[in-house]
Tab-separated table of C-alpha atoms in Angstrom:
chain	number	residue	atom	x	y	z
P	1	MET	CA	-61.274	-67.684	31.119
P	2	GLU	CA	-61.169	-67.032	27.120
P	3	ILE	CA	-58.100	-69.095	26.168
P	4	GLN	CA	-59.753	-72.127	27.917
P	5	ASN	CA	-63.189	-71.123	25.939
P	6	LEU	CA	-61.313	-71.595	22.651
P	7	GLU	CA	-59.793	-75.009	23.881
P	8	GLU	CA	-63.623	-76.187	24.694
P	9	ASP	CA	-64.697	-74.678	20.870
P	10	ILE	CA	-62.244	-76.466	18.886
P	11	ARG	CA	-61.974	-79.290	20.691
P	12	ARG	CA	-65.976	-79.790	19.871
P	13	ILE	CA	-65.735	-79.388	16.433
P	14	LEU	CA	-62.724	-81.055	15.992
P	15	SER	CA	-64.221	-83.731	17.346
P	16	GLU	CA	-67.269	-83.469	14.387
P	17	GLU	CA	-65.212	-82.945	11.124
P	18	LEU	CA	-62.918	-86.296	12.712
P	19	LYS	CA	-66.712	-88.011	12.614
P	20	LYS	CA	-67.702	-86.621	9.879
P	21	SER	CA	-64.035	-87.905	7.583
P	22	GLY	CA	-64.790	-90.846	9.818
P	23	THR	CA	-61.282	-90.989	11.750
P	24	SER	CA	-61.127	-91.923	15.428
P	25	GLN	CA	-61.863	-89.704	17.828
P	26	THR	CA	-60.072	-91.410	20.823
P	27	ALA	CA	-56.360	-91.347	17.848
P	28	SER	CA	-57.158	-87.812	17.093
P	29	THR	CA	-58.069	-85.246	20.059
P	30	SER	CA	-57.018	-81.185	19.445
P	31	ASP	CA	-53.556	-82.259	21.299
P	32	ALA	CA	-53.159	-85.492	19.216
P	33	GLY	CA	-50.624	-83.045	16.486
P	34	GLN	CA	-47.588	-81.517	18.863
P	35	ASN	CA	-47.777	-77.782	17.678
P	36	GLY	CA	-49.911	-78.268	14.478
P	37	ILE	CA	-48.171	-80.927	13.696
P	38	PHE	CA	-49.939	-84.540	12.794
P	39	LYS	CA	-49.294	-88.607	11.893
P	40	THR	CA	-52.000	-87.986	8.841
P	41	VAL	CA	-53.411	-85.558	6.216
P	42	ASP	CA	-56.666	-85.993	7.406
P	43	GLU	CA	-55.482	-85.751	10.976
P	44	ALA	CA	-53.924	-82.543	10.534
P	45	ILE	CA	-57.003	-80.819	8.067
P	46	ALA	CA	-59.648	-81.914	10.261
P	47	ALA	CA	-57.427	-79.496	13.052
P	48	ALA	CA	-57.096	-76.780	10.489
P	49	LYS	CA	-61.055	-77.370	9.447
P	50	ALA	CA	-61.729	-76.857	13.412
P	51	ALA	CA	-59.637	-74.074	13.985
P	52	GLU	CA	-60.860	-72.374	10.810
P	53	ASP	CA	-64.603	-72.521	12.140
P	54	VAL	CA	-63.029	-70.416	14.765
P	55	TYR	CA	-60.966	-68.122	13.641
P	56	ILE	CA	-63.162	-67.043	10.965
P	57	ASP	CA	-65.538	-65.061	13.285
P	58	LYS	CA	-62.638	-63.636	15.138
P	59	PRO	CA	-62.378	-59.738	14.998
P	60	LEU	CA	-59.850	-58.101	12.407
P	61	ALA	CA	-57.402	-57.131	15.351
P	62	PHE	CA	-57.805	-60.461	17.072
P	63	ARG	CA	-55.846	-61.644	13.275
P	64	GLU	CA	-53.797	-58.779	13.819
P	65	LYS	CA	-52.997	-60.443	17.941
P	66	VAL	CA	-51.681	-63.294	15.528
P	67	LEU	CA	-50.004	-61.951	12.985
P	68	THR	CA	-48.187	-60.149	15.751
P	69	ALA	CA	-47.249	-62.892	17.591
P	70	ILE	CA	-45.294	-64.711	14.667
P	71	ARG	CA	-43.410	-60.995	14.341
P	72	GLU	CA	-41.793	-60.093	17.166
P	73	GLY	CA	-41.751	-64.030	18.327
P	74	PHE	CA	-39.619	-65.185	15.806
P	75	ARG	CA	-37.180	-62.441	16.048
P	76	PRO	CA	-34.696	-63.776	18.062
P	77	TYR	CA	-34.602	-67.081	16.290
P	78	ILE	CA	-33.641	-65.523	12.672
P	79	GLU	CA	-30.118	-65.956	12.436
P	80	LYS	CA	-30.445	-69.446	14.274
P	81	MET	CA	-33.322	-70.422	11.661
P	82	ALA	CA	-30.641	-69.455	8.639
P	83	LYS	CA	-28.009	-71.438	9.771
P	84	ASP	CA	-30.131	-74.612	10.186
P	85	ILE	CA	-31.649	-73.869	6.557
P	86	LYS	CA	-28.058	-73.758	4.967
P	87	ASP	CA	-27.231	-76.702	7.327
P	88	GLU	CA	-30.213	-78.883	5.850
P	89	THR	CA	-30.889	-78.147	2.472
P	90	GLY	CA	-26.742	-77.223	1.806
P	91	MET	CA	-27.540	-74.470	-0.021
P	92	GLY	CA	-27.088	-70.504	-0.426
P	93	THR	CA	-25.558	-68.863	2.431
P	94	VAL	CA	-26.698	-67.258	5.151
P	95	GLU	CA	-26.515	-63.713	4.854
P	96	ALA	CA	-28.882	-63.555	2.267
P	97	LYS	CA	-31.401	-66.298	4.618
P	98	ILE	CA	-30.960	-63.420	7.306
P	99	ALA	CA	-32.164	-60.627	4.434
P	100	LYS	CA	-34.681	-63.352	3.522
P	101	LEU	CA	-36.470	-63.699	6.393
P	102	ASN	CA	-36.376	-60.287	7.784
P	103	ASN	CA	-38.423	-59.439	4.351
P	104	ALA	CA	-41.030	-62.184	5.291
P	105	LEU	CA	-41.573	-60.966	8.836
P	106	TYR	CA	-41.190	-57.457	8.317
P	107	ASN	CA	-42.719	-57.081	4.469
P	108	THR	CA	-45.321	-58.938	4.070
P	109	PRO	CA	-48.317	-56.624	4.372
P	110	GLY	CA	-50.946	-57.948	7.087
P	111	THR	CA	-55.045	-57.104	7.439
P	112	GLU	CA	-53.956	-53.859	6.599
P	113	ILE	CA	-53.863	-53.921	2.444
P	114	LEU	CA	-57.605	-56.221	2.952
P	115	GLN	CA	-59.406	-52.071	2.440
P	116	PRO	CA	-63.028	-52.319	1.062
P	117	GLU	CA	-64.013	-50.552	-1.336
P	118	ALA	CA	-67.699	-48.973	-1.212
P	119	GLU	CA	-70.258	-46.780	-4.211
P	120	THR	CA	-73.035	-45.044	-2.869
P	121	GLY	CA	-75.835	-42.996	-4.755
P	122	ASP	CA	-79.197	-42.957	-6.409
P	123	GLY	CA	-79.730	-46.693	-5.738
P	124	GLY	CA	-77.783	-47.155	-2.149
P	125	LEU	CA	-74.999	-49.092	-1.314
P	126	VAL	CA	-72.879	-51.672	-3.259
P	127	MET	CA	-70.608	-52.610	-1.142
P	128	TYR	CA	-67.041	-55.259	-1.411
P	129	GLU	CA	-65.120	-56.933	1.186
P	130	CYS	CA	-62.549	-59.483	0.913
P	131	ALA	CA	-63.548	-62.788	2.902
P	132	PRO	CA	-61.742	-66.002	3.869
P	133	PHE	CA	-61.819	-68.745	1.563
P	134	GLY	CA	-61.461	-71.645	4.865
P	135	VAL	CA	-58.736	-74.218	4.600
P	136	ILE	CA	-56.108	-73.170	2.171
P	137	GLY	CA	-53.474	-76.330	0.956
P	138	ALA	CA	-49.475	-74.630	0.561
P	139	VAL	CA	-46.568	-76.440	-0.700
P	140	GLY	CA	-43.318	-74.772	-0.287
P	141	PRO	CA	-40.192	-75.325	-1.896
P	142	SER	CA	-36.915	-76.241	-0.054
P	143	THR	CA	-34.602	-72.999	-1.522
P	144	ASN	CA	-37.315	-70.326	0.647
P	145	PRO	CA	-38.395	-73.045	3.245
P	146	SER	CA	-38.804	-71.221	6.447
P	147	GLU	CA	-39.669	-67.585	5.177
P	148	THR	CA	-42.693	-69.635	2.450
P	149	VAL	CA	-43.962	-71.263	5.690
P	150	ILE	CA	-43.766	-67.299	7.600
P	151	ALA	CA	-44.695	-64.948	4.156
P	152	ASN	CA	-47.661	-67.546	3.676
P	153	ALA	CA	-49.139	-67.861	7.004
P	154	ILE	CA	-49.070	-64.313	7.838
P	155	MET	CA	-51.206	-63.621	3.783
P	156	MET	CA	-53.466	-66.806	4.832
P	157	LEU	CA	-54.211	-65.929	8.446
P	158	ALA	CA	-54.335	-61.871	7.522
P	159	GLY	CA	-57.154	-63.094	5.723
P	160	GLY	CA	-59.407	-64.675	7.637
P	161	ASN	CA	-57.682	-68.434	6.506
P	162	THR	CA	-56.073	-71.389	8.086
P	163	LEU	CA	-53.327	-73.265	6.780
P	164	TYR	CA	-52.196	-77.008	6.010
P	165	PHE	CA	-48.400	-76.391	4.457
P	166	GLY	CA	-46.913	-79.393	2.739
P	167	ALA	CA	-43.157	-79.618	3.250
P	168	HIS	CA	-40.256	-80.137	0.985
P	169	PRO	CA	-38.905	-83.470	2.261
P	170	GLY	CA	-35.706	-82.051	1.483
P	171	ALA	CA	-35.853	-79.369	4.363
P	172	LYS	CA	-38.230	-81.138	6.251
P	173	LYS	CA	-36.557	-80.577	9.648
P	174	ILE	CA	-36.755	-76.641	9.758
P	175	THR	CA	-40.002	-76.757	7.828
P	176	ARG	CA	-41.260	-78.614	11.093
P	177	TRP	CA	-39.824	-76.705	13.930
P	178	THR	CA	-40.841	-73.187	11.929
P	179	ILE	CA	-44.787	-74.023	11.214
P	180	GLU	CA	-44.420	-75.621	15.769
P	181	LYS	CA	-42.842	-72.662	16.742
P	182	LEU	CA	-45.550	-70.259	14.905
P	183	ASN	CA	-47.787	-72.443	16.468
P	184	GLU	CA	-46.420	-72.003	20.173
P	185	LEU	CA	-45.643	-68.545	19.262
P	186	VAL	CA	-49.600	-67.602	18.094
P	187	TYR	CA	-50.768	-70.234	21.252
P	188	GLU	CA	-48.798	-68.076	23.907
P	189	ALA	CA	-50.633	-65.117	22.951
P	190	THR	CA	-54.384	-65.972	21.698
P	191	GLY	CA	-55.426	-69.622	23.229
P	192	MET	CA	-55.688	-70.822	19.576
P	193	LYS	CA	-54.222	-74.079	17.841
P	194	ASN	CA	-53.522	-75.374	14.726
P	195	LEU	CA	-53.595	-71.958	12.574
P	196	VAL	CA	-51.198	-73.097	10.779
P	197	VAL	CA	-50.403	-77.464	10.196
P	198	SER	CA	-48.447	-79.847	8.650
P	199	ILE	CA	-47.786	-83.218	8.707
P	200	GLU	CA	-44.753	-85.555	10.929
P	201	GLU	CA	-43.275	-86.990	7.411
P	202	PRO	CA	-44.033	-85.090	3.927
P	203	SER	CA	-44.258	-86.891	1.036
P	204	ILE	CA	-44.901	-86.488	-2.996
P	205	GLU	CA	-47.953	-88.625	-2.100
P	206	SER	CA	-49.487	-86.720	1.131
P	207	VAL	CA	-49.368	-83.575	-1.314
P	208	GLN	CA	-51.789	-85.410	-3.921
P	209	GLU	CA	-53.662	-85.973	-0.478
P	210	MET	CA	-53.883	-83.260	0.384
P	211	MET	CA	-54.992	-81.246	-2.576
P	212	GLN	CA	-57.708	-83.651	-3.024
P	213	HIS	CA	-59.217	-83.138	0.232
P	214	PRO	CA	-62.566	-81.610	0.192
P	215	ASP	CA	-62.041	-79.671	3.132
P	216	ILE	CA	-59.185	-78.000	1.568
P	217	ALA	CA	-61.197	-74.830	-0.409
P	218	MET	CA	-57.653	-73.139	-2.566
P	219	LEU	CA	-54.279	-74.349	-3.334
P	220	SER	CA	-50.815	-72.190	-3.212
P	221	ILE	CA	-48.277	-73.892	-4.564
P	222	THR	CA	-44.482	-72.472	-4.548
P	223	GLY	CA	-42.282	-74.352	-6.534
P	224	GLY	CA	-41.900	-76.528	-10.065
P	225	PRO	CA	-43.674	-76.825	-12.714
P	226	ALA	CA	-45.401	-80.523	-12.133
P	227	GLY	CA	-46.454	-79.283	-8.612
P	228	VAL	CA	-48.435	-76.679	-9.800
P	229	HIS	CA	-50.031	-78.352	-13.090
P	230	GLN	CA	-51.001	-80.812	-10.820
P	231	ALA	CA	-52.789	-78.318	-8.703
P	232	LEU	CA	-54.312	-76.705	-12.147
P	233	VAL	CA	-55.659	-80.039	-12.826
P	234	SER	CA	-57.137	-80.531	-9.284
P	235	GLY	CA	-60.758	-78.865	-9.487
P	236	LYS	CA	-59.717	-75.881	-6.357
P	237	LYS	CA	-59.072	-72.788	-6.797
P	238	ALA	CA	-55.374	-72.461	-6.840
P	239	VAL	CA	-52.526	-69.822	-7.461
P	240	GLY	CA	-49.335	-71.410	-8.531
P	241	ALA	CA	-45.732	-70.018	-8.548
P	242	GLY	CA	-43.907	-71.710	-11.329
P	243	ALA	CA	-40.137	-71.655	-13.495
P	244	GLY	CA	-38.449	-68.515	-14.294
P	245	ASN	CA	-35.262	-68.078	-16.417
P	246	PRO	CA	-35.497	-64.420	-15.668
P	247	PRO	CA	-32.848	-62.780	-18.207
P	248	ALA	CA	-31.034	-59.205	-17.747
P	249	ILE	CA	-30.456	-56.745	-20.796
P	250	VAL	CA	-27.527	-54.058	-20.973
P	251	ASP	CA	-28.397	-51.950	-23.395
P	252	ALA	CA	-24.732	-49.098	-25.029
P	253	THR	CA	-26.593	-46.213	-22.907
P	254	ALA	CA	-26.258	-48.416	-19.268
P	255	ASN	CA	-24.428	-47.061	-16.749
P	256	VAL	CA	-21.947	-50.125	-17.004
P	257	ALA	CA	-20.092	-50.341	-13.715
P	258	LEU	CA	-23.933	-49.873	-12.230
P	259	ALA	CA	-25.246	-52.997	-13.757
P	260	ALA	CA	-21.977	-55.301	-13.600
P	261	HIS	CA	-22.032	-54.218	-9.712
P	262	ASN	CA	-26.082	-54.940	-9.402
P	263	ILE	CA	-26.211	-57.967	-11.443
P	264	VAL	CA	-23.177	-59.549	-9.735
P	265	ASP	CA	-24.554	-58.336	-6.164
P	266	SER	CA	-28.195	-60.217	-7.421
P	267	ALA	CA	-27.432	-63.053	-9.591
P	268	SER	CA	-24.668	-64.081	-6.256
P	269	PHE	CA	-27.259	-63.985	-3.302
P	270	ASP	CA	-27.915	-66.922	-2.265
P	271	ASN	CA	-26.380	-68.548	-4.860
P	272	ASN	CA	-28.883	-68.011	-6.797
P	273	ILE	CA	-31.192	-69.465	-5.859
P	274	LEU	CA	-33.969	-67.670	-6.003
P	275	CYS	CA	-36.541	-68.065	-9.191
P	276	THR	CA	-36.432	-64.200	-9.521
P	277	ALA	CA	-32.211	-63.972	-10.102
P	278	GLU	CA	-30.539	-63.257	-13.012
P	279	LYS	CA	-30.303	-66.351	-14.978
P	280	GLU	CA	-28.621	-65.013	-18.110
P	281	VAL	CA	-27.267	-61.603	-18.705
P	282	VAL	CA	-28.066	-60.128	-22.859
P	283	VAL	CA	-25.765	-57.133	-23.870
P	284	GLU	CA	-25.453	-55.251	-26.885
P	285	SER	CA	-22.277	-56.029	-28.490
P	286	SER	CA	-20.554	-52.377	-27.720
P	287	VAL	CA	-20.734	-52.371	-24.167
P	288	LYS	CA	-20.283	-56.197	-24.102
P	289	ASP	CA	-16.152	-56.235	-23.363
P	290	GLU	CA	-16.745	-53.238	-20.485
P	291	LEU	CA	-19.643	-55.482	-19.181
P	292	ILE	CA	-17.451	-58.889	-18.648
P	293	LYS	CA	-14.541	-56.728	-16.916
P	294	LYS	CA	-16.573	-54.776	-14.729
P	295	MET	CA	-18.416	-57.930	-13.157
P	296	GLN	CA	-14.806	-59.589	-13.135
P	297	GLU	CA	-14.340	-55.992	-11.150
P	298	GLU	CA	-16.768	-56.998	-8.599
P	299	GLY	CA	-16.699	-60.285	-7.924
P	300	ALA	CA	-17.707	-62.643	-11.118
P	301	PHE	CA	-14.865	-65.233	-12.655
P	302	LEU	CA	-15.115	-65.566	-16.083
P	303	VAL	CA	-14.103	-68.829	-17.609
P	304	THR	CA	-12.880	-68.673	-21.155
P	305	ASN	CA	-11.760	-71.673	-22.338
P	306	ALA	CA	-14.730	-73.864	-24.605
P	307	SER	CA	-13.621	-77.049	-22.763
P	308	ASP	CA	-14.425	-75.616	-19.367
P	309	ILE	CA	-17.602	-73.954	-20.333
P	310	ASP	CA	-18.190	-77.824	-21.707
P	311	LYS	CA	-16.905	-78.943	-18.802
P	312	LEU	CA	-19.755	-76.992	-16.178
P	313	ALA	CA	-22.608	-77.498	-18.687
P	314	GLU	CA	-21.710	-81.468	-18.661
P	315	MET	CA	-21.671	-80.923	-14.689
P	316	THR	CA	-24.356	-79.252	-13.428
P	317	ILE	CA	-26.688	-80.146	-15.817
P	318	GLY	CA	-28.563	-83.644	-15.939
P	319	LYS	CA	-29.269	-85.411	-18.779
P	320	ASN	CA	-32.819	-84.686	-17.629
P	321	GLY	CA	-31.777	-81.060	-19.130
P	322	ALA	CA	-32.604	-80.627	-15.287
P	323	PRO	CA	-30.230	-78.173	-12.838
P	324	ASP	CA	-28.201	-80.997	-11.005
P	325	ARG	CA	-29.397	-81.006	-7.591
P	326	GLN	CA	-25.508	-81.655	-5.960
P	327	PHE	CA	-24.885	-77.926	-7.372
P	328	VAL	CA	-27.832	-76.146	-6.652
P	329	GLY	CA	-27.201	-73.442	-4.873
P	330	LYS	CA	-24.093	-73.894	-3.858
P	331	ASP	CA	-20.689	-71.573	-3.796
P	332	ALA	CA	-19.353	-70.816	-6.830
P	333	THR	CA	-15.556	-71.772	-5.453
P	334	TYR	CA	-16.937	-75.097	-4.823
P	335	ILE	CA	-18.416	-75.701	-8.408
P	336	LEU	CA	-15.183	-75.175	-9.758
P	337	ASP	CA	-13.094	-76.953	-7.900
P	338	LYS	CA	-15.242	-80.033	-8.377
P	339	ALA	CA	-14.758	-79.023	-12.091
P	340	GLY	CA	-11.443	-79.072	-12.187
P	341	ILE	CA	-11.423	-75.147	-13.152
P	342	ALA	CA	-7.907	-72.960	-11.693
P	343	TYR	CA	-9.136	-69.586	-10.575
P	344	THR	CA	-7.351	-66.919	-8.486
P	345	GLY	CA	-9.347	-65.319	-5.412
P	346	THR	CA	-12.897	-66.389	-4.348
P	347	PRO	CA	-15.264	-65.533	-6.776
P	348	LYS	CA	-18.685	-65.191	-5.753
P	349	LEU	CA	-20.602	-65.768	-9.150
P	350	ILE	CA	-18.724	-67.734	-12.456
P	351	ILE	CA	-19.244	-65.949	-15.959
P	352	LEU	CA	-19.184	-67.066	-19.322
P	353	GLU	CA	-20.002	-65.829	-22.689
P	354	ALA	CA	-22.550	-68.191	-25.437
P	355	GLN	CA	-24.755	-68.463	-27.466
P	356	LYS	CA	-28.395	-68.010	-26.746
P	357	ASP	CA	-29.221	-71.688	-27.758
P	358	HIS	CA	-26.374	-72.619	-24.959
P	359	PRO	CA	-28.132	-74.844	-22.611
P	360	LEU	CA	-26.620	-72.610	-19.675
P	361	VAL	CA	-28.750	-70.578	-20.750
P	362	THR	CA	-31.956	-71.436	-22.062
P	363	THR	CA	-32.153	-73.784	-17.964
P	364	GLU	CA	-33.377	-72.395	-15.018
P	365	MET	CA	-29.699	-73.151	-13.198
P	366	LEU	CA	-30.348	-71.863	-9.631
P	367	MET	CA	-26.856	-71.698	-9.016
P	368	PRO	CA	-23.676	-69.125	-9.421
P	369	ILE	CA	-23.433	-69.558	-13.218
P	370	VAL	CA	-24.456	-66.968	-15.126
P	371	PRO	CA	-23.893	-67.130	-19.295
P	372	VAL	CA	-22.866	-63.460	-21.463
P	373	VAL	CA	-25.317	-63.577	-24.825
P	374	SER	CA	-24.597	-60.911	-26.674
P	375	CYS	CA	-26.038	-59.487	-29.429
P	376	PRO	CA	-25.155	-56.300	-32.437
P	377	THR	CA	-28.566	-53.668	-31.655
P	378	PHE	CA	-31.116	-53.434	-29.243
P	379	ASP	CA	-33.510	-54.779	-31.222
P	380	GLN	CA	-31.708	-57.906	-31.329
P	381	VAL	CA	-30.984	-57.783	-27.446
P	382	LEU	CA	-34.754	-57.601	-26.408
P	383	ALA	CA	-36.009	-60.002	-29.409
P	384	THR	CA	-32.970	-62.423	-27.377
P	385	ALA	CA	-33.931	-61.880	-24.289
P	386	VAL	CA	-38.041	-62.818	-24.374
P	387	GLU	CA	-37.195	-65.445	-26.502
P	388	VAL	CA	-34.721	-67.007	-23.127
P	389	GLU	CA	-36.991	-66.164	-20.808
P	390	GLN	CA	-39.301	-68.653	-22.573
P	391	GLY	CA	-42.842	-67.137	-22.043
P	392	LEU	CA	-42.384	-68.236	-18.518
P	393	HIS	CA	-43.609	-64.168	-18.132
P	394	HIS	CA	-41.862	-64.265	-14.683
P	395	THR	CA	-39.122	-62.254	-14.088
P	396	ALA	CA	-36.594	-59.933	-16.609
P	397	SER	CA	-34.387	-56.788	-15.549
P	398	ILE	CA	-32.608	-54.279	-18.189
P	399	HIS	CA	-29.989	-51.787	-17.335
P	400	SER	CA	-30.325	-48.288	-20.082
P	401	GLU	CA	-30.103	-43.895	-19.294
P	402	ASN	CA	-32.915	-44.798	-22.562
P	403	LEU	CA	-36.515	-44.584	-21.958
P	404	PRO	CA	-38.287	-45.907	-24.912
P	405	ASN	CA	-35.709	-48.478	-24.478
P	406	ILE	CA	-36.602	-49.414	-21.229
P	407	ASN	CA	-40.724	-48.782	-21.902
P	408	ARG	CA	-40.053	-51.205	-24.812
P	409	ALA	CA	-38.750	-54.235	-23.159
P	410	ALA	CA	-41.121	-53.826	-19.681
P	411	HIS	CA	-43.830	-54.065	-22.271
P	412	ARG	CA	-42.469	-56.658	-24.651
P	413	MET	CA	-41.018	-58.720	-21.385
P	414	ASN	CA	-44.423	-59.250	-19.983
P	415	THR	CA	-43.632	-60.360	-16.339
P	416	SER	CA	-44.760	-60.609	-13.364
P	417	ILE	CA	-41.382	-58.537	-11.732
P	418	PHE	CA	-39.327	-56.287	-13.493
P	419	VAL	CA	-37.017	-54.662	-12.582
P	420	VAL	CA	-34.956	-51.298	-13.818
P	421	ASN	CA	-31.052	-50.408	-12.850
P	422	GLY	CA	-31.306	-52.298	-10.152
P	423	ALA	CA	-30.964	-56.053	-8.543
P	424	THR	CA	-33.656	-58.228	-9.412
P	425	TYR	CA	-33.892	-59.188	-6.039
P	426	VAL	CA	-35.659	-56.015	-5.069
P	427	GLY	CA	-38.363	-57.709	-7.024
P	428	THR	CA	-38.772	-60.191	-3.849
P	429	GLY	CA	-38.991	-57.088	-1.001
P	430	VAL	CA	-35.363	-57.432	-0.348
P	431	GLY	CA	-33.279	-54.334	-0.815
P	432	ALA	CA	-29.823	-53.383	-0.837
P	433	ASN	CA	-28.805	-52.360	2.245
P	434	GLY	CA	-31.760	-53.391	4.241
P	435	ALA	CA	-34.264	-50.376	2.365
P	436	HIS	CA	-37.705	-51.202	1.948
P	437	ALA	CA	-38.400	-52.815	-1.716
P	438	GLY	CA	-42.139	-52.919	-1.199
P	439	ALA	CA	-43.749	-55.602	0.436
P	440	SER	CA	-42.724	-59.103	0.026
P	441	ALA	CA	-42.851	-61.995	-2.772
P	442	LEU	CA	-42.206	-65.378	-1.565
P	443	THR	CA	-44.636	-66.393	-3.936
P	444	ILE	CA	-44.525	-65.400	-7.112
P	445	ALA	CA	-48.284	-66.276	-9.572
P	446	THR	CA	-46.892	-65.603	-13.014
P	447	PRO	CA	-48.755	-68.953	-14.418
P	448	THR	CA	-52.228	-68.384	-12.779
P	449	GLY	CA	-51.908	-64.288	-13.179
P	450	GLU	CA	-51.622	-62.873	-9.574
P	451	GLY	CA	-48.859	-62.035	-9.820
P	452	THR	CA	-46.459	-61.772	-6.783
P	453	ALA	CA	-49.484	-62.677	-3.765
P	454	THR	CA	-50.118	-60.990	-0.875
P	455	ALA	CA	-53.190	-61.314	1.622
P	456	LYS	CA	-55.472	-60.173	-0.937
P	457	THR	CA	-54.187	-63.305	-3.298
P	458	PHE	CA	-55.615	-65.087	-0.850
P	459	THR	CA	-59.180	-64.038	0.296
P	460	ARG	CA	-62.969	-64.470	-2.119
P	461	ARG	CA	-64.009	-60.944	-3.206
P	462	ARG	CA	-67.773	-60.550	-2.133
P	463	ARG	CA	-70.078	-58.002	-2.688
P	464	LEU	CA	-73.248	-56.366	-0.662
P	465	ASN	CA	-75.895	-54.903	-2.036
P	466	SER	CA	-78.440	-52.520	-0.124
P	467	PRO	CA	-80.904	-51.104	-2.248
P	468	GLU	CA	-82.867	-49.086	0.173
P	469	ALA	CA	-79.788	-46.692	1.545
P	470	PHE	CA	-77.459	-46.129	2.489
P	471	SER	CA	-75.890	-42.357	0.538
P	472	LEU	CA	-74.692	-39.006	2.297
P	473	ARG	CA	-74.866	-37.585	-1.684
P	474	SER	CA	-78.682	-37.525	-1.199
P	475	TRP	CA	-82.057	-39.092	0.109
P	476	GLU	CA	-84.633	-39.550	-1.938
P	477	ALA	CA	-87.996	-40.756	0.637
């Protein structure tokens, strides 16, 4: 009976929303979408708005029921999803994608992070609570398609919102499958439909249409700077996760063997497509040779010939200055083979020495190529790291046993994520050997300042004043 009533409510509200937008009701009932997938942006957003008008009145226990359905329902599909992502996008590794999917599903906080705040005294009660925005419009990257859908859904649904998700065309099949499966799981558990919606054929035009739609209350853009810029000029509240170029700092006091292990492990994770991954190393000259040697022992291949280095740069960086997509997320061996560079074994990372202004240093490569820049002193190391990070304030790391150096670097880098003596993937919540490394961070809102997003990011902070009461500490009749 409860499920039947829910469907009747949603049908009624959807009919009203479609009449407002001028869309034909006969062409668009609540069943027009196939598990959240619709033909047009208008139809999809109308369905999400109708669902939101019901969902917003549900208790927190209902939200938790939705989140449990997502977390438990996807559990048997994790390996399949990882393989499908790899097959469709051609980027990264299945093992890394399994780790990222587990992170999104089980390290993304739900309603428990939305704790109210209260103040009491002679002036009565002041209470602050986290309230929904409404329908949130989100855009995800091809590098983390299903992971971003899942993490965004958990965060936004925990906050009481519904979600329109704009798929990246390069991962539209797996993104659609993920949204359809999510809707199927939620419907089976709760009777609700269209908490997360999308369209059949994603495009840049459909994203622009979504951003301008009057029923989209807030935007969350995970991807390149162009999309973030569009969101920021849309006139809506926007959470923007932009580009990064994370340096790994290594000073003369570092445990060099550990630094080498962490950098190679992290920079090769999913073939470096994570925006948090180490994109260059800036090392104090006195330990540079030891670091390179240890990195080679960890599975990195050192390119020493200047013409080979030039060939790598020319081949992997396009004329527009961006990394060539045919090499993004590809294996190190694939890149070396295409460049005609001979190697032994099965290297998982390509390293080379370069100056700080080399294009392989200044470009966010998103592939397993990490240049090493050396400087005589720590002051120069830190200044260089700040310079090559380019003021993006995204992610940086340091390997050091010198506490003042660590403190100075953390302060000067001023990044959303800063990692000390570890792999930068821990900044996303992925821990070595499955260890917990904090809340998942699939949306890292550096340009707009929210940092690693949680459910709280996607809520409005509302204040309630009750001046007549309530305080247990005092009473004045």
